[in-house]
PDB file of C-alpha atoms in Angstrom:
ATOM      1  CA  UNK P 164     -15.930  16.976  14.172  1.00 46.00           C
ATOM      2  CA  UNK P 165     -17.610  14.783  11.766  1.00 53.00           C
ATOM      3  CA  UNK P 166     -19.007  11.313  12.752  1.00 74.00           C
ATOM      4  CA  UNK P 167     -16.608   9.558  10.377  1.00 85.00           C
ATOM      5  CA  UNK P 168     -14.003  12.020   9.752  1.00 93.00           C
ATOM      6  CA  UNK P 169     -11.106   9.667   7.741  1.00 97.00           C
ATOM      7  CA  UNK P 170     -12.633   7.397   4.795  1.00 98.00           C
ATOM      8  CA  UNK P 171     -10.277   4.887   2.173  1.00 98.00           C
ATOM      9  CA  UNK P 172     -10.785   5.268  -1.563  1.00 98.00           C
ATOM     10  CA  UNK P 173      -9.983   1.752  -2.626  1.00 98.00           C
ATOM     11  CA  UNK P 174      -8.884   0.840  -6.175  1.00 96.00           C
ATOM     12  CA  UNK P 175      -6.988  -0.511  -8.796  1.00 96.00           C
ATOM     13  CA  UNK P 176      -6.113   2.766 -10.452  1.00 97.00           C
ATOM     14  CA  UNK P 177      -4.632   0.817 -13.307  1.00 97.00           C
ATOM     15  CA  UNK P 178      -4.417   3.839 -14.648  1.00 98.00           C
ATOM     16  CA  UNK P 179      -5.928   6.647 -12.165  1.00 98.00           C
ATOM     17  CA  UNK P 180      -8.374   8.579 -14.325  1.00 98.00           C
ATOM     18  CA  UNK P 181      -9.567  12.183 -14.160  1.00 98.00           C
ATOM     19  CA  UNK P 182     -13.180  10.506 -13.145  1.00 97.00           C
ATOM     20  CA  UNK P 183     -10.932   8.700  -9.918  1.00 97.00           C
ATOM     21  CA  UNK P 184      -9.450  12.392  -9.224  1.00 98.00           C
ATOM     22  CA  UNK P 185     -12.650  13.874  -9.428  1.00 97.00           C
ATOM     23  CA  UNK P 186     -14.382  11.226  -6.680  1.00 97.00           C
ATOM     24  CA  UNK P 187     -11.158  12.117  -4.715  1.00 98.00           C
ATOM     25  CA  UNK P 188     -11.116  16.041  -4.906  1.00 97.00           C
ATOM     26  CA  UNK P 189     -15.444  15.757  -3.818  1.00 96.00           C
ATOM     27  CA  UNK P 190     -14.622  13.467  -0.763  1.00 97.00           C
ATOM     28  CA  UNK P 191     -11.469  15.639   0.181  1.00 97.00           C
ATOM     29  CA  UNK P 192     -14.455  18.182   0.465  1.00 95.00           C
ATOM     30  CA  UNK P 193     -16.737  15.664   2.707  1.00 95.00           C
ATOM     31  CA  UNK P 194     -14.412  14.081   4.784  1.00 96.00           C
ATOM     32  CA  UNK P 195     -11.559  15.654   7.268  1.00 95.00           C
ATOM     33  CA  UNK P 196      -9.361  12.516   6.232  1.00 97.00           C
ATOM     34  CA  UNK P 197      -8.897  10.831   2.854  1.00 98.00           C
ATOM     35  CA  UNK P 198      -6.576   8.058   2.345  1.00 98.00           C
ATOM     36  CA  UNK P 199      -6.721   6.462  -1.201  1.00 98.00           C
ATOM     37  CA  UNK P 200      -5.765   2.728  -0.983  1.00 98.00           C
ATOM     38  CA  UNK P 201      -4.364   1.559  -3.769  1.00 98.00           C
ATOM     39  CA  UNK P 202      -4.951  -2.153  -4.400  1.00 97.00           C
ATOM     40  CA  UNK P 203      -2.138  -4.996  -5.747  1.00 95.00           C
ATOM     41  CA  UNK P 204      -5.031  -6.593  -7.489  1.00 81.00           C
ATOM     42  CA  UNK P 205      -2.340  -9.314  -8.864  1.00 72.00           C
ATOM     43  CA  UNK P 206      -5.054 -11.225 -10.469  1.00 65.00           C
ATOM     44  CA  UNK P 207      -7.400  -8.811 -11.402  1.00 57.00           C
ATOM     45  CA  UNK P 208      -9.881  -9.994 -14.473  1.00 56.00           C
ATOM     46  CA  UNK P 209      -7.082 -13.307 -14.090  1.00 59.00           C
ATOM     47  CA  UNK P 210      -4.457 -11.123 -15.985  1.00 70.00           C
ATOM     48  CA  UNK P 211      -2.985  -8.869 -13.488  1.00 82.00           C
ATOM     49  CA  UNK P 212      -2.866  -5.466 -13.491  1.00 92.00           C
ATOM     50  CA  UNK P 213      -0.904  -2.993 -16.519  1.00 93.00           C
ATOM     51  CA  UNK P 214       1.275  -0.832 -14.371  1.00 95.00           C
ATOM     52  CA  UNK P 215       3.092  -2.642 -11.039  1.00 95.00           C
ATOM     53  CA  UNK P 216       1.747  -1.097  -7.800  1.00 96.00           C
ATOM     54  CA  UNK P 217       4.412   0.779  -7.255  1.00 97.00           C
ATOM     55  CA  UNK P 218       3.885   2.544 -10.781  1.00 97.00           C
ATOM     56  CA  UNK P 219       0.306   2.672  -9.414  1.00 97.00           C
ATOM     57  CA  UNK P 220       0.635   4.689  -6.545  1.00 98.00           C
ATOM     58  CA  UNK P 221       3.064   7.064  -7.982  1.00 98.00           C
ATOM     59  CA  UNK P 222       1.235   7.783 -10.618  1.00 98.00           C
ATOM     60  CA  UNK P 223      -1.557   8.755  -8.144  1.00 98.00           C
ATOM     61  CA  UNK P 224       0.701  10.906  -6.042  1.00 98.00           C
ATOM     62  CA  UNK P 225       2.003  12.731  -9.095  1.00 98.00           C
ATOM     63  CA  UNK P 226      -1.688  13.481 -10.026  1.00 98.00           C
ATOM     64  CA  UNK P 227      -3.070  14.721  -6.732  1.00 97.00           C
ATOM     65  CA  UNK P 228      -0.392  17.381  -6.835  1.00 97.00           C
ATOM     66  CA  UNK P 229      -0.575  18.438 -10.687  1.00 96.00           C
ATOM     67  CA  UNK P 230      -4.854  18.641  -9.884  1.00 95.00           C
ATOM     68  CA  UNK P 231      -4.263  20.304  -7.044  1.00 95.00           C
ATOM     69  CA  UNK P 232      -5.760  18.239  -4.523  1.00 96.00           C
ATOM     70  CA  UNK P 233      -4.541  18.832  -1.053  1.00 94.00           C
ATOM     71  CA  UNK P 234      -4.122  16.286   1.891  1.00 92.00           C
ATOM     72  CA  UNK P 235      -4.565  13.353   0.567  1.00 97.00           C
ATOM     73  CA  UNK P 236      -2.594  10.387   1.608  1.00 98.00           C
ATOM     74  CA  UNK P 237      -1.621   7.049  -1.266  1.00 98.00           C
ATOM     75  CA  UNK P 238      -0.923   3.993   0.166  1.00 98.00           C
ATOM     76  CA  UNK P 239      -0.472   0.465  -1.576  1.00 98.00           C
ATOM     77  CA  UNK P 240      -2.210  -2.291   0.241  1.00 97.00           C
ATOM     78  CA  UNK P 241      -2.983  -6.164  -0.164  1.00 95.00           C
ATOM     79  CA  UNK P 242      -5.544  -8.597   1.511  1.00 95.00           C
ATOM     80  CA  UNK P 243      -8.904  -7.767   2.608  1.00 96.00           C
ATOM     81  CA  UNK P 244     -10.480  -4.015   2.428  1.00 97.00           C
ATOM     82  CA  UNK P 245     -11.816  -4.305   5.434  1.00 98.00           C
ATOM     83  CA  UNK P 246      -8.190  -5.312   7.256  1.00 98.00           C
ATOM     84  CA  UNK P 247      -6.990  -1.905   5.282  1.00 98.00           C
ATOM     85  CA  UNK P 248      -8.898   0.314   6.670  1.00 98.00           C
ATOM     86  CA  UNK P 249      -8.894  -1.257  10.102  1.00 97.00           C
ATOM     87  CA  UNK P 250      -4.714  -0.604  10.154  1.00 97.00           C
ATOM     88  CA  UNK P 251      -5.378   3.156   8.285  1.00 97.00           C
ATOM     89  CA  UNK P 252      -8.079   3.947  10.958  1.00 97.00           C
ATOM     90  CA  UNK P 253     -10.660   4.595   8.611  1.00 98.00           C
ATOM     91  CA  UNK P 254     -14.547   4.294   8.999  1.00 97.00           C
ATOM     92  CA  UNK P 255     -15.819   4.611   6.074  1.00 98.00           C
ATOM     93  CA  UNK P 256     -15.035   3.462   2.060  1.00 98.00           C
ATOM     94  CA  UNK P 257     -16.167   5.934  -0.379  1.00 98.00           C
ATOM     95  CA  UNK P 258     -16.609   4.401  -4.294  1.00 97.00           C
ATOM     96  CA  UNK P 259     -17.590   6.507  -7.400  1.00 95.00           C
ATOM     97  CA  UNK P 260     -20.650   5.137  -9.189  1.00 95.00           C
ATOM     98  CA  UNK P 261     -21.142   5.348 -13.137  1.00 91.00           C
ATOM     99  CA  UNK P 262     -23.652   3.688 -13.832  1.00 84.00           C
ATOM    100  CA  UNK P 263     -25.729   0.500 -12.875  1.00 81.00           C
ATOM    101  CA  UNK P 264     -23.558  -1.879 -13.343  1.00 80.00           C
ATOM    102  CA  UNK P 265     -21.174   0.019 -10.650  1.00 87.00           C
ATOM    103  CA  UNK P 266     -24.227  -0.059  -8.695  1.00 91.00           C
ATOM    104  CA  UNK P 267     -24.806  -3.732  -8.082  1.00 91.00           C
ATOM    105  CA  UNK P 268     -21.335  -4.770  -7.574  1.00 91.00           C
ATOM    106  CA  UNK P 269     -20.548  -2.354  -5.482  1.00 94.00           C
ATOM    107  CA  UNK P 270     -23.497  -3.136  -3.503  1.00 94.00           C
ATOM    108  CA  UNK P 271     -22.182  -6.488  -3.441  1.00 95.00           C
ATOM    109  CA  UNK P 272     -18.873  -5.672  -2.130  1.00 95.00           C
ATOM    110  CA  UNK P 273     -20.583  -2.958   0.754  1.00 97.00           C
ATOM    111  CA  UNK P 274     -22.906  -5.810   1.676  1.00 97.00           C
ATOM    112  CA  UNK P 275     -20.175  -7.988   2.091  1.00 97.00           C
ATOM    113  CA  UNK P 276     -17.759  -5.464   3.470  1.00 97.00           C
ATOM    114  CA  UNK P 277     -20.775  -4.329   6.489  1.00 97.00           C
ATOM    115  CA  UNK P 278     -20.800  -8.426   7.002  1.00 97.00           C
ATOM    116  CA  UNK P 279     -16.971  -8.498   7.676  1.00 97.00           C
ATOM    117  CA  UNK P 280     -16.738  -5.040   9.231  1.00 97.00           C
ATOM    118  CA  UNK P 281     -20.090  -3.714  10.736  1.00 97.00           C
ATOM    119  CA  UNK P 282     -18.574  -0.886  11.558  1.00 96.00           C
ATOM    120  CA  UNK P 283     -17.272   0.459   8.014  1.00 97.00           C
ATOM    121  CA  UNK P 284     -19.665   2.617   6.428  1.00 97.00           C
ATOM    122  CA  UNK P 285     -19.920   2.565   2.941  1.00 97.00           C
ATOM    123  CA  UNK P 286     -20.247   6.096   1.228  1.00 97.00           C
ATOM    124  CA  UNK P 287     -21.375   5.968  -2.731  1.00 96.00           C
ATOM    125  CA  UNK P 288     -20.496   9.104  -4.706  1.00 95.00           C
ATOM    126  CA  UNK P 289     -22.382   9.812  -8.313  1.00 93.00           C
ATOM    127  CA  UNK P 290     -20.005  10.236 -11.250  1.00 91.00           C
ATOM    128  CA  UNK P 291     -19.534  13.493 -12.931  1.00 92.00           C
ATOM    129  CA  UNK P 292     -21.511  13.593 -16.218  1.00 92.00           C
ATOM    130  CA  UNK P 293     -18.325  14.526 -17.486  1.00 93.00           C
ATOM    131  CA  UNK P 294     -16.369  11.515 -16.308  1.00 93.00           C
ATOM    132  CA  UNK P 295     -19.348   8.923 -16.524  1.00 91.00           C
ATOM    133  CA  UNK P 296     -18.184   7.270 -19.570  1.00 92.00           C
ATOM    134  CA  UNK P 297     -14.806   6.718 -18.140  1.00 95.00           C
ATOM    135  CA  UNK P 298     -12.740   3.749 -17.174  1.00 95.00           C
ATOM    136  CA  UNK P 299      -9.319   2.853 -16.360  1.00 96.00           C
ATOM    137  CA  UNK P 300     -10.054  -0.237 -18.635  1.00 94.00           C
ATOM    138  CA  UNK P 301     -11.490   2.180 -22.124  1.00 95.00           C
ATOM    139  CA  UNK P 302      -8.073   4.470 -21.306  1.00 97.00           C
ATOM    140  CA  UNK P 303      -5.851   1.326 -21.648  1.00 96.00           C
ATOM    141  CA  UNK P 304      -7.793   0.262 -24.801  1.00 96.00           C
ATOM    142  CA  UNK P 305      -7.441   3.640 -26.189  1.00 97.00           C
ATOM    143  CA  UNK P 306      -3.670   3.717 -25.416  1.00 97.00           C
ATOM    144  CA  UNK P 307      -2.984   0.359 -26.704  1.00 95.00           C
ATOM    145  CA  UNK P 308      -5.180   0.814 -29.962  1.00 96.00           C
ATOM    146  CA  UNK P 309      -3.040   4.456 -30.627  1.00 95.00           C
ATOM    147  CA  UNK P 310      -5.714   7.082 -29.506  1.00 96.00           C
ATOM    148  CA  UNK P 311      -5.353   9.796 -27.862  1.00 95.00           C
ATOM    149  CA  UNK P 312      -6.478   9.774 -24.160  1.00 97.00           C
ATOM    150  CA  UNK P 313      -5.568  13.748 -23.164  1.00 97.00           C
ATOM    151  CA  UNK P 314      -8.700  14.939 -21.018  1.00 96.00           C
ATOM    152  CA  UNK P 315      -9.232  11.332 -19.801  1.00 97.00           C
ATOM    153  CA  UNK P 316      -6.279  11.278 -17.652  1.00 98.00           C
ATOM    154  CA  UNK P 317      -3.871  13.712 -15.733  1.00 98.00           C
ATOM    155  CA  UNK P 318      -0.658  14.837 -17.546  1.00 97.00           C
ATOM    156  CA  UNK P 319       1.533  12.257 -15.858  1.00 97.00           C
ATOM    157  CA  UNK P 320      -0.523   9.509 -16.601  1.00 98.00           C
ATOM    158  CA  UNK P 321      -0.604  10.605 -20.228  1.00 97.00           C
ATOM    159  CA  UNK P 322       3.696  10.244 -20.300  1.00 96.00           C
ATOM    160  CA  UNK P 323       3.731   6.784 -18.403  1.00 96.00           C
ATOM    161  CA  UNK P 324       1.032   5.928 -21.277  1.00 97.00           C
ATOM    162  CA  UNK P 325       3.034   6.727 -24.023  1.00 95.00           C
ATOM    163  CA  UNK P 326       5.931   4.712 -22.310  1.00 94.00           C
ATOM    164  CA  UNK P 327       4.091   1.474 -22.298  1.00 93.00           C
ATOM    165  CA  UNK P 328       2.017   1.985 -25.499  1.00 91.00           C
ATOM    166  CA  UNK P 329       4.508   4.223 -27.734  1.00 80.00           C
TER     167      UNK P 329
END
């Protein structure tokens, strides 16, 4: 058995993007345990978020089953990180990086995180060069603006898309 055998992939997910599935699928491979934790982010960037969490998390648990990905568990969740994966069980995050900008706030947030919770580990994954580019904010730009966003986002993202952005 691993040392840390169940990790939390926090997020917004606002939408889920092939580059989020992608960090998911490669920790489903390191980990015995994945939970994704799907954030309510009600004030995120002081706007709120596109799709409600409920939206949120479906669409995630629609796209784990169209890519395939097997035993992975999507919860919503609210308050502190830390408190989340306390109450899931976890003992480690995992977060994708893209680039450096990823890299120092996301060092912020594990410093922080290993100040609050000592005992969370905080696990960074590289991007795909495929998926580097890719945001959940550039997919809602694209959307809005009338471009297409198919290979940036699974199929049932693509419909819930075209519902909000005709």
């Amino acid at each position: 058995m691993r040392e840390t055998s169940h990790v939390v992939i926090p997020g917004t997910y606002d939408p889920v993007t092939l580059g989020h599935l992608d960090v998911i699928r490669r920790a489903c491979r390191l980990f015995d345990r994945v939970t994704v934790g799907v954030a309510a982010s009600r004030s995120k960037h002081g706007v709120g978020t596109t799709f409600s969490l409920d939206e949120r998390v479906q669409m995630i648990r629609e796209a784990v089953v169209q890519c395939e990905i097997e035993d992975v568990e999507v919860l919503p969740f609210e308050g502190l990180l830390v408190d989340f994966c306390r109450e899931a069980g976890a003992g480690a995050v995992v977060k994708g990086l893209r680039a450096m900008t990823d890299f120092e706030y996301e060092l912020q947030q594990a410093d922080l995180n290993a100040h609050l919770a000592p005992d969370l580990e905080s696990v960074f994954v590289m991007a795909s060069p495929t998926y580097g580019y890719l945001s959940s904010s550039i997919v809602r730009e694209l959307a809005s603006l009338g471009s297409s966003v198919e290979g940036l986002v699974p199929p049932c993202v693509l419909v819930r898309l075209a519902e909000r952005y005709g």
